């Protein structure tokens, strides 16, 4: 028998249900979950700020070991690395159909008919699709990766969300060598972006966050300057740090209307703004198109990521990322039966992941 945590409504308790351990069919893989960390989007759903089809099994930052291969399942990962029963893996959150317009245009993360882990409606008899469970069945076409032994579960679990998203943000930001980079939001995603920007050759990495603890932690991830989030104070600090020009690149990773507004205001003329934090409803912004035109801004939105970004994220963590304290971004660990306590802890400790260990 297997267990999974069923989420129905923010007003109802999380329920641990039991069901027969599934058998993988054809191209599927059965994975025994060893760690699932709670992402901010999980917290948004749990609190009611974000709506998902229910009932559902939450959790998409997952590490596990292959328990069984379907009879047609590949025995190599996305990169061609051989795998076997017991191999430790992680995988991309979103799975494209491979046939729609967006998949054909190399945007499988925006597939018209996606399969997205931790964001699917399920049922009580065979709950599957989220990491808050003993086992999970991987959908065909999932881009999965064998993990190197050097990466602990605590470091690898957030890789298939925060680290991979940061890799996508850095990719869309363009060349960073010699540039000034401002990161708005110093949660897990923000500090990861700080480290990646530094390793990409940024001249200076600046970060802003309302929490003193988050700002201090960002310094361990190569943030050379850390500013409070007050808009006027932040604008003055960035102006001073950039000889009044503004930042070459601004990464909005906090997810509020104010930080999105600041991102547009604090980029220099000819600068690049990447918006990735606002994945839940927020107050709309008033946009002055003349201002955007005259300042020659490039604005990019990033949602989800391409499997190549997860590949890059894992390579970063196993390489230059070893110089940074990524393990410290995951705090308390909870068994599956104490998942309610894990959510309570995660809500009370922003910027740090809580881990559920089945």
C-alpha positions as a printed Julia matrix, in Angstrom:
358×3 Matrix{Float64}:
   0.0    0.0     0.0
   1.01   3.61   -0.59
   0.05   6.92    0.98
  -0.67  10.37   -0.41
  -1.79  13.67    1.09
  -5.04  14.9    -0.41
  -5.75  18.65   -0.52
  -9.35  19.65   -1.14
  -9.88  23.18    0.14
  -7.99  25.73    2.26
 -10.74  25.44    4.86
 -10.38  21.67    5.16
  -7.63  19.61    6.76
  -5.04  17.83    4.67
  -5.93  14.14    4.56
  -3.54  11.21    4.32
  -5.17   8.53    2.17
  -3.95   5.01    1.38
  -4.19   3.25   -1.96
  -2.68   0.33   -3.82
   0.88   1.0    -4.94
   0.52   1.71   -8.67
   2.2   -0.24  -11.44
   3.82   1.8   -14.24
   2.37   1.21  -17.68
   4.23   1.33  -20.98
   6.5    4.42  -20.93
   5.8    5.35  -17.3
   8.18   5.15  -14.34
   7.24   4.41  -10.75
   9.31   6.5    -8.34
   9.58   6.14   -4.57
   9.61   9.68   -3.21
  12.5   10.4    -0.84
  12.03  14.17   -0.4
   9.49  16.81   -1.36
  10.03  20.45   -0.45
   7.17  22.94   -0.2
   7.35  25.66   -2.81
   5.79  29.1    -2.5
   3.11  28.1    -5.03
   2.17  25.18   -2.75
   1.76  27.69    0.08
  -0.35  29.98   -2.1
  -2.67  27.08   -2.94
  -2.82  25.89    0.66
  -3.75  29.39    1.87
  -6.33  29.98   -0.87
  -4.44  32.73   -2.67
  -4.01  30.48   -5.68
  -6.64  28.09   -7.08
  -5.9   24.59   -8.36
  -8.26  21.81   -9.5
  -9.15  19.73   -6.44
  -8.84  17.28   -4.91
  -5.13  17.27   -5.65
  -1.82  16.04   -4.3
   0.41  19.08   -3.89
   4.19  19.14   -4.14
   6.36  19.39   -7.24
   9.88  19.87   -5.85
  10.6   16.17   -5.7
  13.49  13.75   -5.49
  12.97  10.0    -5.58
  14.4    6.64   -6.56
  13.18   4.59   -9.51
  11.1    1.71   -8.19
   9.94   0.22  -11.49
  10.09   0.85  -15.24
   7.11   0.47  -17.53
   7.77  -2.11  -20.22
   8.4    0.61  -22.84
  10.09   3.13  -20.56
  13.5    4.48  -21.5
  16.39   3.35  -19.33
  18.27   6.6   -19.92
  17.49  10.11  -18.72
  16.98  13.32  -20.72
  20.74  13.6   -21.23
  21.21   9.95  -22.15
  22.62   8.97  -18.75
  21.85   5.3   -17.98
  19.47   4.55  -15.1
  18.37   1.48  -13.21
  16.12   0.46  -10.34
  17.25   2.54   -7.38
  18.67   5.41   -9.42
  17.99   8.74   -7.71
  16.23  11.2   -10.01
  14.35  14.46  -10.31
  12.28  15.74  -13.22
  10.74  18.77  -14.92
   7.54  20.11  -13.37
   5.72  20.58  -16.69
   5.42  17.93  -19.39
   4.53  18.96  -22.93
   2.4   16.91  -25.3
   5.03  17.16  -28.04
   2.46  17.96  -30.75
   0.8   21.33  -30.07
   1.81  24.75  -31.41
   3.91  25.67  -28.39
   5.71  22.34  -28.19
   6.5   22.67  -31.9
   7.96  26.11  -31.15
  10.25  24.83  -28.37
   8.02  26.02  -25.53
   6.94  22.7   -23.99
   6.54  24.47  -20.63
   3.58  26.35  -22.18
   2.01  23.3   -23.81
  -1.68  23.6   -24.7
  -2.33  20.27  -22.98
   0.31  20.05  -20.24
   0.77  17.5   -17.51
   2.01  19.44  -14.49
   3.15  17.71  -11.32
   1.54  18.9    -8.12
  -1.1   20.89  -10.0
  -3.54  18.22  -11.2
  -6.97  17.07  -10.1
  -6.94  13.5    -8.83
  -9.18  11.17   -6.89
  -9.15   9.26   -3.63
  -8.7    5.81   -5.11
  -5.55   6.48   -7.12
  -4.12   9.85   -6.1
  -1.1   10.64   -8.23
   0.75  13.58   -9.67
   2.15  15.29   -6.57
   5.17  14.76   -4.36
   3.39  14.6    -1.01
   3.15  10.85   -1.33
   5.13   7.65   -0.9
   5.17   6.98   -4.64
   4.53   8.87   -7.84
   4.09   7.66  -11.42
   5.99   9.7   -14.01
   3.96  10.62  -17.06
   5.3    9.63  -20.5
   7.56  12.32  -22.06
   8.63  13.57  -18.64
  12.16  14.98  -18.78
  13.86  13.24  -15.87
  17.48  13.39  -14.74
  19.74  11.05  -12.8
  21.21  12.97   -9.88
  24.92  12.94   -9.05
  25.83  11.65   -5.61
  27.34  15.05   -4.78
  23.85  16.59   -4.61
  21.93  15.81   -1.43
  18.15  15.52   -1.48
  17.96  18.86    0.37
  19.79  20.6    -2.47
  18.3   18.61   -5.36
  14.6   18.83   -4.41
  14.19  22.59   -5.03
  16.22  22.24   -8.24
  13.2   21.26  -10.34
  11.42  24.48   -9.42
  13.42  27.33   -7.87
  16.85  26.5    -9.28
  15.57  25.64  -12.75
  13.37  28.74  -12.83
  16.38  30.85  -11.82
  18.33  29.25  -14.67
  15.53  30.21  -17.07
  15.46  33.77  -15.73
  19.23  34.1   -16.18
  18.97  32.69  -19.71
  16.29  35.19  -20.71
  18.24  38.05  -19.1
  20.92  37.62  -21.74
  24.71  38.03  -21.31
  25.53  39.26  -17.81
  29.31  39.6   -17.95
  30.29  43.05  -16.76
  26.69  44.1   -16.07
  24.95  45.34  -12.96
  22.12  43.03  -11.87
  19.35  43.93   -9.43
  17.36  41.05   -7.93
  14.04  41.99   -6.33
  13.15  39.35   -3.75
  15.64  37.32   -1.71
  13.72  34.13   -1.19
  15.01  30.8    -2.47
  14.53  31.85   -6.1
  16.12  35.26   -5.53
  19.29  34.12   -3.78
  19.73  31.38   -6.37
  19.54  34.01   -9.1
  22.14  36.08   -7.22
  24.61  33.2    -7.23
  23.95  32.38  -10.89
  24.31  36.01  -11.95
  27.63  36.25  -10.11
  28.9   33.05  -11.75
  27.78  34.44  -15.12
  30.22  37.32  -14.63
  27.99  40.13  -13.39
  30.0   43.2   -12.35
  27.82  43.7    -9.29
  24.8   41.84   -7.92
  22.33  43.89   -5.9
  19.36  42.47   -4.02
  16.32  43.97   -2.32
  13.99  42.36    0.2
  11.89  43.66    3.1
  13.25  41.01    5.5
  16.62  41.72    7.1
  17.32  37.99    7.43
  16.73  37.41    3.74
  19.04  40.28    2.82
  21.79  38.95    5.07
  21.42  35.44    3.66
  21.67  36.81    0.11
  25.19  38.01    0.86
  26.26  34.38    1.21
  24.95  33.88   -2.34
  27.17  36.59   -3.87
  24.91  39.62   -3.43
  27.41  42.44   -3.15
  24.8   44.97   -2.04
  21.53  44.38   -0.16
  18.83  47.04    0.08
  15.54  47.4     1.94
  12.36  47.23   -0.13
  11.03  50.76    0.47
  10.59  52.16   -3.05
  12.13  55.6    -2.46
  15.06  54.26   -0.44
  15.62  51.49   -2.98
  15.61  53.92   -5.91
  18.19  56.13   -4.19
  20.42  53.14   -3.37
  20.33  51.75   -6.9
  20.99  55.17   -8.4
  24.04  55.62   -6.17
  25.35  52.15   -7.0
  24.99  52.66  -10.76
  26.2   56.24  -11.2
  22.56  57.37  -11.56
  22.01  55.18  -14.62
  19.93  52.36  -13.16
  20.58  48.63  -13.29
  21.56  46.94  -16.55
  19.34  43.96  -15.68
  16.48  43.76  -13.18
  15.04  40.39  -12.11
  11.62  40.59  -10.42
  11.28  37.49   -8.24
   9.2   38.7    -5.29
   5.8   38.5    -6.95
   4.12  41.75   -5.9
   2.74  44.68   -7.88
   5.14  47.0    -6.09
   8.23  44.99   -7.0
   7.06  44.69  -10.61
   6.59  48.46  -10.7
  10.03  48.97   -9.17
  11.57  46.6   -11.71
  10.39  48.78  -14.58
  11.46  51.98  -12.82
  14.94  50.87  -11.75
  16.24  49.52  -15.06
  18.51  51.86  -16.99
  17.75  53.14  -20.46
  18.4   50.18  -22.75
  18.11  47.8   -19.8
  16.46  44.4   -19.49
  13.63  43.56  -17.09
  12.68  39.93  -16.44
   9.41  39.34  -14.58
   9.03  35.89  -13.04
   7.69  36.32   -9.51
   4.05  37.16  -10.15
   2.57  33.67  -10.48
  -0.49  34.53   -8.37
  -3.06  37.29   -8.91
  -1.84  40.77   -8.05
  -2.87  44.38   -8.62
  -2.54  45.42  -12.28
   0.06  48.02  -13.21
  -0.43  51.19  -15.21
   2.07  51.09  -18.06
   3.25  54.21  -19.87
   4.18  52.97  -23.36
   5.97  56.21  -24.26
   8.22  55.75  -21.23
   9.02  52.18  -22.27
   9.75  53.28  -25.84
  11.93  56.24  -24.94
  13.87  54.21  -22.38
  14.25  51.37  -24.9
  13.46  48.71  -22.28
  13.38  45.0   -23.0
  10.73  43.28  -20.87
  10.51  39.5   -20.65
   8.14  37.28  -18.75
   9.24  33.84  -17.58
   6.81  31.15  -16.46
   7.86  27.57  -15.82
  11.03  26.54  -17.64
  12.36  24.4   -20.45
  13.87  21.01  -19.51
  17.2   22.43  -20.66
  16.95  24.89  -17.77
  16.65  22.06  -15.28
  19.67  20.44  -16.94
  21.58  23.72  -16.51
  20.4   24.05  -12.91
  21.68  20.61  -11.96
  25.0   21.28  -13.67
  25.28  24.55  -11.75
  24.52  22.9    -8.39
  27.02  20.12   -9.02
  29.63  22.61  -10.22
  30.05  26.26   -9.17
  26.97  26.03   -6.98
  28.91  23.92   -4.49
  30.53  27.14   -3.27
  27.19  28.37   -1.9
  25.16  27.15    1.12
  22.18  25.78   -0.82
  21.53  23.09    1.8
  20.68  25.87    4.27
  17.72  26.94    2.11
  15.84  23.86    3.3
  15.06  23.96    7.0
  12.94  21.63    9.1
  12.01  18.14    7.92
   8.65  16.47    8.59
   7.31  12.94    8.01
   4.37  12.56    5.65
   1.88  12.12    8.48
   2.91  15.53    9.87
   2.38  17.41    6.61
   0.02  19.93    8.26
   2.85  20.94   10.6
   5.16  21.24    7.59
   2.8   23.75    5.96
   2.46  25.7     9.19
   6.23  25.86    9.52
   6.68  26.89    5.88
   4.12  29.69    6.15
   5.96  31.0     9.2
   9.45  30.87    7.66
   9.41  32.65    4.28
  12.57  32.24    2.27
  13.25  28.76    3.64
  11.78  25.51    2.34
  10.22  22.91    4.61
  10.9   19.32    3.56
   8.52  16.38    3.74
  10.26  13.02    3.97
   7.84  10.1     3.34
